[in-house]
Amino acid sequence: MTVSSIPINLTRAAHVGISVSDLDTPIAFHQALTGREPVASGTMHSVPFGASQGPSIAELRYATINLDNSLGINLIEFRNPPGEPTRGAANRPGSMHLCLRVDGFDAVHRRMKEAGYAFLGDDYTFIAGEVTPEAALGTKVAYFNDPDGTNLEIIQPEGGFAG
């Protein structure tokens, strides 16, 4: 049996890690967005952990906010070595986004706008001729960034995206 034929079964996400420039600002942002307090926070200073990610050392502050589906949002401020902002646009290979599922899209979108969240463009509802499968028609999305430019999305999925 070759290595590539051995099933790995990576089917559950544990967390999404977001590198931030100053931990306090994104904690406040994500608390306002999710209504959740961090479930864990602290510091780390480790040569082996840094080496496991590529840098020679990792000196950092972190906080984790958990969502209902057990997905953690890990906010990480690397103090040593500090990194450069990526400013990743949605169409840049390697760029990622965190998508938050909502019920009552229109009400959530309106409340976010009233609270001062700046969306990247107008909200959008998938229509015929622009998306397949047809079952996805009616899915509503809107995109915005956190204070460090991380791409975020809210979605009210339908049909093919409702999984």
XYZ file of C-alpha atoms in Angstrom:
163
model
C 0.000 0.000 0.000
C 1.412 3.363 -0.998
C 1.245 6.359 1.315
C -1.091 8.200 -1.058
C -3.652 5.356 -0.849
C -3.884 5.424 2.962
C -7.049 7.310 3.979
C -6.249 10.205 6.281
C -9.826 11.306 7.042
C -9.213 14.939 7.936
C -12.875 15.904 8.081
C -13.268 18.253 11.057
C -11.775 21.703 11.508
C -10.421 22.625 14.953
C -9.650 26.308 14.503
C -8.665 29.039 12.115
C -5.558 31.023 13.067
C -5.469 34.717 12.239
C -2.215 36.647 12.660
C -2.887 40.138 14.001
C -0.801 43.258 14.576
C -2.132 44.161 18.051
C -4.164 41.518 19.900
C -6.436 43.883 21.826
C -8.068 45.446 18.732
C -9.084 42.165 17.031
C -10.297 40.709 20.346
C -12.707 43.640 20.651
C -13.670 43.331 16.967
C -14.385 39.576 17.142
C -16.199 39.908 20.486
C -18.510 42.508 18.913
C -18.944 40.331 15.811
C -19.652 37.030 17.585
C -20.899 38.132 21.002
C -18.338 35.750 22.533
C -15.571 36.246 25.078
C -12.214 34.502 24.601
C -12.191 31.016 26.131
C -8.400 31.051 26.357
C -5.659 33.657 26.185
C -2.017 33.876 27.093
C 1.526 34.152 25.882
C 4.125 31.828 24.411
C 7.877 32.027 24.076
C 9.279 28.969 22.340
C 12.124 28.158 19.979
C 10.743 24.692 19.033
C 7.223 26.013 18.402
C 8.603 28.849 16.279
C 10.664 26.383 14.272
C 7.558 24.246 13.700
C 6.012 27.223 11.840
C 9.137 28.373 10.020
C 10.601 31.242 12.110
C 13.475 30.494 14.458
C 11.397 31.515 17.506
C 7.800 32.254 18.456
C 7.170 34.954 21.040
C 3.479 35.733 20.915
C 0.203 36.666 22.595
C -2.970 34.819 21.686
C -6.684 34.540 22.391
C -9.247 31.985 21.234
C -12.940 32.660 20.646
C -15.063 29.555 20.048
C -18.078 29.420 17.756
C -21.144 27.187 18.254
C -19.815 24.464 15.963
C -16.626 24.144 18.071
C -14.524 26.018 15.530
C -12.054 28.245 17.327
C -10.896 31.616 16.027
C -7.292 31.857 17.241
C -6.055 35.452 17.206
C -2.248 35.508 17.343
C 0.031 38.521 17.755
C 3.595 37.516 16.851
C 5.855 39.839 18.820
C 9.126 38.173 17.849
C 9.612 37.861 14.972
C 6.939 40.325 13.859
C 5.504 39.834 10.394
C 4.522 42.118 7.544
C 0.803 42.567 6.751
C -0.381 40.421 3.840
C -3.321 42.563 2.733
C -4.583 39.533 0.848
C -7.261 40.288 -1.699
C -9.853 37.581 -2.358
C -8.430 36.822 -5.816
C -4.813 36.304 -4.692
C -3.695 32.663 -4.597
C -3.055 31.628 -1.012
C -5.550 34.143 0.307
C -8.211 32.726 2.632
C -11.370 33.944 4.288
C -13.403 32.982 7.326
C -17.100 32.569 6.528
C -19.680 32.976 9.305
C -23.090 31.383 8.769
C -26.046 33.551 9.761
C -29.807 33.196 9.967
C -31.816 36.242 8.994
C -29.146 37.620 6.672
C -30.853 40.942 5.968
C -31.255 41.777 9.675
C -27.665 40.761 10.511
C -26.279 42.714 7.530
C -28.275 45.806 8.502
C -27.169 45.605 12.172
C -23.532 45.238 11.118
C -23.767 48.301 8.852
C -25.435 50.294 11.641
C -22.618 49.196 13.985
C -20.030 50.588 11.568
C -18.767 47.456 9.800
C -17.538 48.496 6.339
C -18.425 45.950 3.675
C -16.178 45.569 0.629
C -19.140 45.844 -1.735
C -22.885 45.377 -1.841
C -24.438 42.239 -0.391
C -25.223 39.673 -3.060
C -27.846 36.979 -3.640
C -26.933 34.157 -6.053
C -29.139 34.231 -9.154
C -29.802 31.929 -12.106
C -27.142 31.891 -14.804
C -24.341 32.940 -12.443
C -23.902 29.916 -10.200
C -24.260 26.159 -10.256
C -25.792 24.047 -8.891
C -29.205 25.613 -9.290
C -29.944 24.535 -5.692
C -27.573 27.282 -4.507
C -29.850 30.003 -5.865
C -30.939 32.383 -3.133
C -27.714 32.084 -1.109
C -26.884 35.514 0.352
C -23.316 36.724 0.996
C -21.447 39.856 2.034
C -17.708 40.388 2.505
C -15.727 42.616 4.874
C -12.327 42.802 6.567
C -11.177 42.778 10.160
C -8.864 45.591 11.389
C -5.778 43.799 9.983
C -7.363 43.143 6.581
C -8.352 39.503 7.111
C -11.065 38.542 4.616
C -14.377 37.693 6.313
C -17.787 36.713 4.948
C -21.309 36.315 6.248
C -23.519 33.798 4.438
C -27.076 32.557 4.564
C -26.657 29.432 2.438
C -29.359 27.759 0.360
C -29.514 24.414 -1.395
C -26.108 23.457 -2.769
C -24.285 25.546 -0.146
C -26.510 24.691 2.842
C -24.777 21.342 3.518
